[in-house]
Short mmCIF file of C-alpha atoms in Angstrom, two decimals:
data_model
loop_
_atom_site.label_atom_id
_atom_site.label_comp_id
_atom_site.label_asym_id
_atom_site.label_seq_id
_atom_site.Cartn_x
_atom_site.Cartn_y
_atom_site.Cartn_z
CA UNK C 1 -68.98 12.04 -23.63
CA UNK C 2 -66.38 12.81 -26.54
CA UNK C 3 -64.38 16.01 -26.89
CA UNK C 4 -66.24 19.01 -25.65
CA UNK C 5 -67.51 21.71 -28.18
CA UNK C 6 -65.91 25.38 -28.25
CA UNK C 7 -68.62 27.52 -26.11
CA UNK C 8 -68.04 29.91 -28.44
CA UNK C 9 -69.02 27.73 -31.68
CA UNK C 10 -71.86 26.41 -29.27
CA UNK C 11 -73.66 29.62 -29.04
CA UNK C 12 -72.48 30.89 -32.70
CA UNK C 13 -70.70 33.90 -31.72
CA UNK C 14 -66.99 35.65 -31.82
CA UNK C 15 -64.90 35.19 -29.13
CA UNK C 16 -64.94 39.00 -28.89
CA UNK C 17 -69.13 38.62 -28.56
CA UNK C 18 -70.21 40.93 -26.05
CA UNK C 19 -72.68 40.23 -22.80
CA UNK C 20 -75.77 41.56 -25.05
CA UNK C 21 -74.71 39.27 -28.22
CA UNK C 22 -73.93 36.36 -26.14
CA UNK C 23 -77.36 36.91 -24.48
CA UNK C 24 -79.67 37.41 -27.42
CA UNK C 25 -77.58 34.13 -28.61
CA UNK C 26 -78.51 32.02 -25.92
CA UNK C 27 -81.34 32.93 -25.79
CA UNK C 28 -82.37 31.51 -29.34
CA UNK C 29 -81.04 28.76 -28.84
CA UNK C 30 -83.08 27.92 -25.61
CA UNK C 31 -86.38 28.74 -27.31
CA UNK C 32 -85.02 26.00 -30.30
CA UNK C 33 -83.92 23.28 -28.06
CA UNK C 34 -86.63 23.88 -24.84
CA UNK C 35 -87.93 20.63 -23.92
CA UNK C 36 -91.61 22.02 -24.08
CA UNK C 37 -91.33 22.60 -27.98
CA UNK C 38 -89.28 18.88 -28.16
CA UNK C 39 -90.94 16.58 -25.95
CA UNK C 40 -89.70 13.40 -25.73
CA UNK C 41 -86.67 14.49 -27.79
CA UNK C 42 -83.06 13.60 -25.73
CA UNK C 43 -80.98 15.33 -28.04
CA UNK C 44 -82.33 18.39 -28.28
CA UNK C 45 -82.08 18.67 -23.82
CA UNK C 46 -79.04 17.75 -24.44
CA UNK C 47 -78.15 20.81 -26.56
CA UNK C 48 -80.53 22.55 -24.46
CA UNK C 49 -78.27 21.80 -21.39
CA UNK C 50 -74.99 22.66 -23.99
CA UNK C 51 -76.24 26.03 -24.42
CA UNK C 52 -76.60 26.97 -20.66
CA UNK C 53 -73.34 25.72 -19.68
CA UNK C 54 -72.05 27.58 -22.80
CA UNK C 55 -73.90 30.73 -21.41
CA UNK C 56 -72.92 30.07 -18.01
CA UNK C 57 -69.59 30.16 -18.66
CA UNK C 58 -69.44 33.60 -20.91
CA UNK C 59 -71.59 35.31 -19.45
CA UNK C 60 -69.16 35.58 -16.23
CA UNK C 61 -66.27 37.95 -16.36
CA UNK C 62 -64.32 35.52 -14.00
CA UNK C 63 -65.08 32.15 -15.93
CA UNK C 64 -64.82 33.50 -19.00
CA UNK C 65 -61.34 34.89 -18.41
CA UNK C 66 -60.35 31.35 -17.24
CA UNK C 67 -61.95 29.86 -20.07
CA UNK C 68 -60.16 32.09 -22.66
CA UNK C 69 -56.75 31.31 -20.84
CA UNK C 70 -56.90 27.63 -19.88
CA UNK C 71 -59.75 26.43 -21.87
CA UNK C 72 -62.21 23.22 -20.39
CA UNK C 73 -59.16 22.42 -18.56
CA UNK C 74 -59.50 25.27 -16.63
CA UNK C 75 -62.87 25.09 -15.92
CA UNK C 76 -62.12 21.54 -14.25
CA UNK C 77 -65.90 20.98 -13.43
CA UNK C 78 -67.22 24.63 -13.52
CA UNK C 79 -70.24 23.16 -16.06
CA UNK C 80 -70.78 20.43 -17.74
CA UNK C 81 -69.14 17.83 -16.08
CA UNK C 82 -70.00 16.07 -12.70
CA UNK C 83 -72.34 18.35 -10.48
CA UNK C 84 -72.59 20.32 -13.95
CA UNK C 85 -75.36 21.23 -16.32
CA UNK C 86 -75.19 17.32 -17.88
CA UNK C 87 -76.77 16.31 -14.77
CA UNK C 88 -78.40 19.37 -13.49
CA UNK C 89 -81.96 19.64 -12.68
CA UNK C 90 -84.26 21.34 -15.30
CA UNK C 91 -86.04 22.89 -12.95
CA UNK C 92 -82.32 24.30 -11.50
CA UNK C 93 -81.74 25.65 -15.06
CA UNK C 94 -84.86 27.22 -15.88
CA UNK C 95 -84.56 29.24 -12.80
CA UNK C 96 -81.28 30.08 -13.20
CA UNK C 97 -81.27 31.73 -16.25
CA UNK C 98 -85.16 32.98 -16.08
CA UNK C 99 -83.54 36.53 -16.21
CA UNK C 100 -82.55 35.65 -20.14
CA UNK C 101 -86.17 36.08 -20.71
CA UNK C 102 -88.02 39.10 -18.23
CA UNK C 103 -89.09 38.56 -14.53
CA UNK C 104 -91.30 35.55 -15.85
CA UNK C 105 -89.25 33.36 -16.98
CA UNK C 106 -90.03 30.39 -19.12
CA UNK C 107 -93.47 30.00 -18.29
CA UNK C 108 -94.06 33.67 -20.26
CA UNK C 109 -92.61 32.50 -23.61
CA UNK C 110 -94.98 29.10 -23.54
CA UNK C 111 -97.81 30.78 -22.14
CA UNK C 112 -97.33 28.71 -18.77
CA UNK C 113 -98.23 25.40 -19.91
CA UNK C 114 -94.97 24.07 -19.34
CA UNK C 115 -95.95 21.74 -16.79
CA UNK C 116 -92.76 21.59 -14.14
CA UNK C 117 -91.89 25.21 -15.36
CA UNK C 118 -95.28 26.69 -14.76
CA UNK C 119 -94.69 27.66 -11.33
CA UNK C 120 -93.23 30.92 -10.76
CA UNK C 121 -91.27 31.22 -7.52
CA UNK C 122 -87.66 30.12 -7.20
CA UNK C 123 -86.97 27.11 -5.10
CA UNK C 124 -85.68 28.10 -1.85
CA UNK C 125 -82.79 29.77 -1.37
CA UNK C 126 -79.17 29.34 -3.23
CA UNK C 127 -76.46 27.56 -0.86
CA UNK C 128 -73.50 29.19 -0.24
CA UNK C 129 -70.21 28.62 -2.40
CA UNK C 130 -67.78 26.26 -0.76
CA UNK C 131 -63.99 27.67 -0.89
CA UNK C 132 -61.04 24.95 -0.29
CA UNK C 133 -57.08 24.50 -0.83
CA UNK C 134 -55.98 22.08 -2.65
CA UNK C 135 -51.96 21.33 -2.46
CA UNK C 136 -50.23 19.49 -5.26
CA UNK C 137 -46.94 17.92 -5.63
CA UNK C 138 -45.38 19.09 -8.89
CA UNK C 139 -45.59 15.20 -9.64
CA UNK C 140 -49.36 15.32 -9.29
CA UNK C 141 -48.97 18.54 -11.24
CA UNK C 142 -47.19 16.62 -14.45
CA UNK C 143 -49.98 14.24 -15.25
CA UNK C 144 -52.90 15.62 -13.32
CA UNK C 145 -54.60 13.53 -10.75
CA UNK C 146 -57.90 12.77 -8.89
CA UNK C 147 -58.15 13.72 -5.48
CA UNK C 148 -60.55 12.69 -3.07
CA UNK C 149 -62.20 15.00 -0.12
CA UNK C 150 -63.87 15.27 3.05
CA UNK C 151 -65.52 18.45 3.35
CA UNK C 152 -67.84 19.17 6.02
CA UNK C 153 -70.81 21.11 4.23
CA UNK C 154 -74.92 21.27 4.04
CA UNK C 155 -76.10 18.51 2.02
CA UNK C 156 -79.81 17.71 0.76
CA UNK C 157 -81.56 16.40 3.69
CA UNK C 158 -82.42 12.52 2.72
CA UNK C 159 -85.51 12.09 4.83
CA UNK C 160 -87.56 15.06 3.00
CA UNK C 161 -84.79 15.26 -0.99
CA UNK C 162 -84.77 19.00 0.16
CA UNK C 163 -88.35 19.54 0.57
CA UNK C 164 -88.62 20.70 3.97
CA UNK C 165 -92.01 19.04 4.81
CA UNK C 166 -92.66 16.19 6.61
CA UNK C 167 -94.52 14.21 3.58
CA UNK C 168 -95.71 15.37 0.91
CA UNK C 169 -99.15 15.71 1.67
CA UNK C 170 -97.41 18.30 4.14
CA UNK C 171 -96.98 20.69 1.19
CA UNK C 172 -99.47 23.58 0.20
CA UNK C 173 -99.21 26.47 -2.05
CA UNK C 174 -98.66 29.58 -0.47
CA UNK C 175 -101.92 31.39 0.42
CA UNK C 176 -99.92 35.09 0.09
CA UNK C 177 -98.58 34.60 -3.57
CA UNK C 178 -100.56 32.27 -4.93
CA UNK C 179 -97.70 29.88 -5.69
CA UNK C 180 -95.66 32.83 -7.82
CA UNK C 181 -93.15 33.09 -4.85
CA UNK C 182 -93.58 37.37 -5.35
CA UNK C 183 -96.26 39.70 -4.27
CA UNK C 184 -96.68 43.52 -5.65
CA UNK C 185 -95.90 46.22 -3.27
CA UNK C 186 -97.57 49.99 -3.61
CA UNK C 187 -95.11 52.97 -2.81
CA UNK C 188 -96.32 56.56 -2.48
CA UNK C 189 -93.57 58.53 -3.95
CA UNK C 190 -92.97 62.44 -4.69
CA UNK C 191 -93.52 61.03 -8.34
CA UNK C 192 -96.50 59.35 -7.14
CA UNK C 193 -97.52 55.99 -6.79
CA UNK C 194 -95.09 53.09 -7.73
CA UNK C 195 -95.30 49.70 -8.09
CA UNK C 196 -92.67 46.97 -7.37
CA UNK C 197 -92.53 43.29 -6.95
CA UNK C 198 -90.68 41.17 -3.98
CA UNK C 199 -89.95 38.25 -2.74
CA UNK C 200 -93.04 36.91 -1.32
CA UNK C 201 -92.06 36.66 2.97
CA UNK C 202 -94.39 33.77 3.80
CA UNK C 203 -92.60 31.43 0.69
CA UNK C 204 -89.71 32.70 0.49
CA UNK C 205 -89.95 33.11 -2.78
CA UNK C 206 -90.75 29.09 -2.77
CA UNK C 207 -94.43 29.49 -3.80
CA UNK C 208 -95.33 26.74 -0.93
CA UNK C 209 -95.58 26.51 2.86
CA UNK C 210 -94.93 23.43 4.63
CA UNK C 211 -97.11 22.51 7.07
CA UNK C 212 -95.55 20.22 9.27
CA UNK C 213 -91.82 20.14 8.88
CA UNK C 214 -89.23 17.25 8.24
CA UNK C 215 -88.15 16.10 11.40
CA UNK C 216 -84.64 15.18 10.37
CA UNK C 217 -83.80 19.07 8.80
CA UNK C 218 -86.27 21.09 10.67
CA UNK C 219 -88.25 22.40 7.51
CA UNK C 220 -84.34 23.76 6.22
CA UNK C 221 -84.50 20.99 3.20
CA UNK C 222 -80.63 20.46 4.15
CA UNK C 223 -78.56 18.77 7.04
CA UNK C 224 -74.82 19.62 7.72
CA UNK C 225 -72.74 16.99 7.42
CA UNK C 226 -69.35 15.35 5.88
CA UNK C 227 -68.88 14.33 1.99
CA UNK C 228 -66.42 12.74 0.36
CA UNK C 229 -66.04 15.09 -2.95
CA UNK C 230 -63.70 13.55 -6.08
CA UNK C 231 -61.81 16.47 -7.51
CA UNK C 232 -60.58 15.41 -11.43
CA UNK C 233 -57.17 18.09 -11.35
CA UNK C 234 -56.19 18.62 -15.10
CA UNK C 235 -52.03 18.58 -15.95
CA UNK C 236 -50.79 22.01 -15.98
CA UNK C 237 -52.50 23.35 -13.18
CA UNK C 238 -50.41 26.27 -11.17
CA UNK C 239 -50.75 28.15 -7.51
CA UNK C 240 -52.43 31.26 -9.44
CA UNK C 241 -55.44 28.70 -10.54
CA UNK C 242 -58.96 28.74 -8.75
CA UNK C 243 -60.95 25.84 -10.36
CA UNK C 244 -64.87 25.09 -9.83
CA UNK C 245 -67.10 22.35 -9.86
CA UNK C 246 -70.41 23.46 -10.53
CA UNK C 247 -73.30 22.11 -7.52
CA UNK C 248 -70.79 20.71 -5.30
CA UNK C 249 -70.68 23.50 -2.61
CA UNK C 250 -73.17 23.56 0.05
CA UNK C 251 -76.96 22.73 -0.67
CA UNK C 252 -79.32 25.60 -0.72
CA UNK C 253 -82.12 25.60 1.97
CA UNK C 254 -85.99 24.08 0.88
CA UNK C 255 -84.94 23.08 -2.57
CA UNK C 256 -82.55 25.99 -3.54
CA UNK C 257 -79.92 25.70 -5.87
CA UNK C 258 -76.37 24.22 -4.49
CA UNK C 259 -73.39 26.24 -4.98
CA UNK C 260 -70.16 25.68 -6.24
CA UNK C 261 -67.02 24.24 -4.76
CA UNK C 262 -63.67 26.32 -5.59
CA UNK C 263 -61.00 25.13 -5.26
CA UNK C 264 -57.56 27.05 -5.27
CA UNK C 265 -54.68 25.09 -6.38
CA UNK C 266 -51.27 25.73 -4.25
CA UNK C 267 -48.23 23.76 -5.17
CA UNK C 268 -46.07 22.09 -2.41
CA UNK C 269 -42.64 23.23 -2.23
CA UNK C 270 -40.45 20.52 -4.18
CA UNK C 271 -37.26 18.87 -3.22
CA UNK C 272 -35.21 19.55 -6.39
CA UNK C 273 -37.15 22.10 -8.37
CA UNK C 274 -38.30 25.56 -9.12
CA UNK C 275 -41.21 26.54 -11.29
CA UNK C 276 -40.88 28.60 -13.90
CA UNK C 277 -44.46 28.90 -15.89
CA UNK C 278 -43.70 25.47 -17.98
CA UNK C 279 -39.89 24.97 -17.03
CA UNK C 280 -38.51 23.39 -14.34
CA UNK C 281 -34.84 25.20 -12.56
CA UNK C 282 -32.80 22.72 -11.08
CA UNK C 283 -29.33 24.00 -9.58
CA UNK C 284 -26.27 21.93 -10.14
CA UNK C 285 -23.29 22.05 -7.68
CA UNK C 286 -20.16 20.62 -9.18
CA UNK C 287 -16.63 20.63 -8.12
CA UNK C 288 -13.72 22.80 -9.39
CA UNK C 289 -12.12 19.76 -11.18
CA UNK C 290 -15.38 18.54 -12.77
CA UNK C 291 -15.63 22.18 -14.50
CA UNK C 292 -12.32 21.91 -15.75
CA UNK C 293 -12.04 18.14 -16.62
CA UNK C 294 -15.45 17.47 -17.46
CA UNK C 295 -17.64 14.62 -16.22
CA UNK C 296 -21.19 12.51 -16.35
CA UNK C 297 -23.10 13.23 -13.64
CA UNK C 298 -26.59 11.57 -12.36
CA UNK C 299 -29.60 14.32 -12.04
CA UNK C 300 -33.04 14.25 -11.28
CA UNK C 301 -35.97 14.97 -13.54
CA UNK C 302 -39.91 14.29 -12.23
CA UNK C 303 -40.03 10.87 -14.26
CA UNK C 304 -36.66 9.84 -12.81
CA UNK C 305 -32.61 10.25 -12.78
CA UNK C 306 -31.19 10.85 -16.51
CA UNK C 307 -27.26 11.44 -16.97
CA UNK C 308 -25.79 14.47 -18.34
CA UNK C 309 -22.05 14.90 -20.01
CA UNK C 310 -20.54 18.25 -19.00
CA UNK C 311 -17.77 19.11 -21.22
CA UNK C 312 -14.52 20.14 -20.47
CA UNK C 313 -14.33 23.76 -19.23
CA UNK C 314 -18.08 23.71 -17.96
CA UNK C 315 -18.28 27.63 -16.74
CA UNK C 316 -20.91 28.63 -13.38
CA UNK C 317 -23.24 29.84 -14.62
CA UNK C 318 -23.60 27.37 -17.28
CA UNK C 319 -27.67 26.26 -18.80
CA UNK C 320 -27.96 23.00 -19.73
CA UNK C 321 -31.89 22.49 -21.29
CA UNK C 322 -33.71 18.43 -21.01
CA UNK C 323 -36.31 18.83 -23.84
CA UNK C 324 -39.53 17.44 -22.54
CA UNK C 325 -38.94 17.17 -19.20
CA UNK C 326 -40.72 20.17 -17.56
CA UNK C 327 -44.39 20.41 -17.41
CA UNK C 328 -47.53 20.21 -19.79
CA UNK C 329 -49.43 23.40 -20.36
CA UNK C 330 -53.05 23.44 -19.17
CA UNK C 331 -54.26 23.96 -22.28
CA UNK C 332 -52.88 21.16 -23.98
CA UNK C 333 -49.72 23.12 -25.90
CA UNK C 334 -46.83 21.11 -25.48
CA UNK C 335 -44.56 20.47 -22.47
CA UNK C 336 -41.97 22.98 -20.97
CA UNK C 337 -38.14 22.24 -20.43
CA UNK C 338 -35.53 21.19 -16.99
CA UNK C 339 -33.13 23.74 -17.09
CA UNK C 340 -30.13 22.83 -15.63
CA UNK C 341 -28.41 25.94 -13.71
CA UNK C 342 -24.53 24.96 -13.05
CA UNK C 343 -22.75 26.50 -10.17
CA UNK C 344 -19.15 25.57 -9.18
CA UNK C 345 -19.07 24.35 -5.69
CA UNK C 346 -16.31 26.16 -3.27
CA UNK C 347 -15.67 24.51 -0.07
CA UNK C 348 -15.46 27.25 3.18
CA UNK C 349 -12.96 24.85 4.77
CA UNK C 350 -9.72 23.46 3.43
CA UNK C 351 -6.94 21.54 4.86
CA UNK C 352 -3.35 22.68 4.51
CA UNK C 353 -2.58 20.11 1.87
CA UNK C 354 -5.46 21.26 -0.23
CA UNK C 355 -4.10 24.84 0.55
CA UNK C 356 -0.83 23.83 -0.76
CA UNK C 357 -2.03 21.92 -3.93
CA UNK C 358 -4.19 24.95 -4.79
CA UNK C 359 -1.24 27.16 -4.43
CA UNK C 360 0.45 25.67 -7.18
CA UNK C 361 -2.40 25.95 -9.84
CA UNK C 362 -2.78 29.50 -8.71
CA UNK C 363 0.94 30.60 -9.89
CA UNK C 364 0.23 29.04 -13.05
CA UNK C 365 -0.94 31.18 -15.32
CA UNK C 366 -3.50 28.94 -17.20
CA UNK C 367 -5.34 28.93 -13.85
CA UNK C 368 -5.44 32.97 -12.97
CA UNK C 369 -8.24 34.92 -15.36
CA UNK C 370 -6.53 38.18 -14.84
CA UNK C 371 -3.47 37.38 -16.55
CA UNK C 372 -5.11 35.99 -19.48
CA UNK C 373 -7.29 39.17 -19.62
CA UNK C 374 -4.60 41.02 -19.55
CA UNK C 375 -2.48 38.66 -22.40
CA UNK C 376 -5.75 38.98 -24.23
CA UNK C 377 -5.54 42.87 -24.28
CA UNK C 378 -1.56 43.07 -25.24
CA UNK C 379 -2.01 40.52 -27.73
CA UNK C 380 -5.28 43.03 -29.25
CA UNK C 381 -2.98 45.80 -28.72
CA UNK C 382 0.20 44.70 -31.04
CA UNK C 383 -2.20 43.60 -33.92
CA UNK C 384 -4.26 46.73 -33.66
CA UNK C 385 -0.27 48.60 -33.95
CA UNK C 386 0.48 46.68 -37.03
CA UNK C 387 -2.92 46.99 -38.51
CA UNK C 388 -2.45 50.60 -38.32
CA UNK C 389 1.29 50.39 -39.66
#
């Protein structure tokens, strides 16, 4: 599919566009791309179908804070992509976004002659979001990874493809709406009479009634059963992430719209390292005589064991930084760092030869810090005298 265009460049606005400028936005561009003013044309869906997922996106607080922070990556499926707007239903998107253009949807701006658009009740009822955790090794983490799922969920019943009825012949338009899917109410009010329109209660809001039902779903248009989902998990990804893929959640009853599946990211506890936003922390013991003599010493990094020289006098406390070797950012902006914490190793229980050996250095004063703080300071002292002199 190639690289995927900036949502914001899609619709032609700022990033700081507000919900009415993003609105008015999209909703040019789906009266210059609809399919009923470009029939036959492929390209112009397909920038029809650009546009909603663009809109989609923005016009949600919650994706478009992800989308600002992580990018597509972040979206991981949200639109677009597998169970996204690029394979969506037209009929699925029309309805969706009907709201862009007053309670009548598409079929008002091209006078209802839009053939599979003309009918003016919303198919069924939207399924439910479907919430999972995903846990990630911080291996799976480094180069991002494809996971695939069972999930138990409703799914489009395969006897009836989510009609409800029993055949199709089984299918008539609702006698109470007309087929709109909404009926006008009357209200006396203290302001007087008022006028409202609701979901139609025969339809649903489906514009049809089914006569004799699927035997398979009971008239629900859905069956509950296990899927295998495949989850594409971008590099970068961290425990604070919640990523969507658009349709995959549970199928909406008599036609309705799926939801989504979200899935929050958790990262399994690693042998070796800590995460630090890009960095990886990885705590060194050494001995007393490696700090003081030096040494090469084997350590791990997620793409295998590298060696290290620590130099003579290696203090705890000590950061030693592999460029490279932490992990990518989500949005693509380089790689973090290991950082290598060093900590001098002291042993709880000694023997009485080791207790005699470390005696010795003890009275020599190369191995006591107090006396060379305190040589340090008389030293200062004298020169500070003769300075002064």
């Amino acid at each position: 599919m190639g690289t995927k265009k900036d949502y914001y460049d899609v619709l032609g606005v700022a990033k700081s566009a507000s919900k009415d400028e993003m609105k008015k936005a999209y909703r040019k561009l789906a009266l210059k791309y609809h399919p009923d003013r470009n029939p036959g044309d492929t390209a112009a869906e397909d920038k029809f179908k650009e546009a909603a997922e663009a809109y989609d996106v923005l016009s949600s607080e919650e994706k478009r804070a992800k989308y600002d922070r992580f990018g597509h990556a972040g979206m991981a499926g949200a639109a677009g992509g597998a169970g996204g707007f690029g394979g969506m239903n037209m009929d699925d998107i029309f309805s969706q976004f009907s709201d862009i253009f007053g309670g009548g949807g598409f079929s008002d701006i091209f006078g209802g002659g839009g053939g599979r658009r003309q009918r003016g009740g919303q198919r069924g009822q939207r399924g439910a979001d479907l919430r999972i955790k995903l846990k990630l090794t911080l291996e799976e983490i480094s180069k991002g990874v494809t996971k695939r799922i069972k999930v138990k969920k409703y799914v489009v019943c395969s006897t009836c493809s989510g009609s409800g009825a029993k055949d199709k012949n089984a299918i008539k338009t609702c006698s109470t709406c007309q087929g709109t899917g909404h009926v006008r109410q009357v209200q006396n009010t203290f302001l007087g009479q008022m006028q409202t329109t609701v979901v139609c209660p025969t339809c649903q809001g489906s514009g049809q009634q089914i006569l004799s039902k699927c035997t398979s779903c009971s008239g629900e248009g859905r069956v509950y059963e296990e899927e295998t989902i495949e989850i594409e998990i971008p590099a970068g990804v961290s425990s604070e992430m919640q990523l969507s893929m658009n349709g995959k959640g549970n199928a909406g009853a008599k036609g309705g719209m799926n939801g989504d599946l979200l899935i929050n990211i958790e990262e399994k506890e690693h042998e070796y390292f800590e995460r630090e936003g890009s960095n990886l922390v990885y705590n060194l013991d050494i001995s007393f005589s490696e700090a003081v003599l030096g040494s090469s010493i084997t350590v791990p990094t997620l793409e295998g064991s590298v060696k290290i020289t620590l130099p003579k006098g290696t203090a705890s406390g000590k950061v030693f930084r592999l460029r490279g070797k932490g992990l990518p950012s989500v949005q693509g902006y380089g790689t973090g760092d290991q950082l290598i914490y060093v900590n001098i190793y002291v042993p709880k229980d000694i023997s009485s030869e080791e207790s005699d050996l470390l005696g010795q250095l003890q009275a020599s004063a190369n191995f006591n810090p107090r006396i060379q703080t305190d040589d340090k300071g008389f030293m200062s002292r004298v020169k500070s005298f003769f300075n002064k002199g």
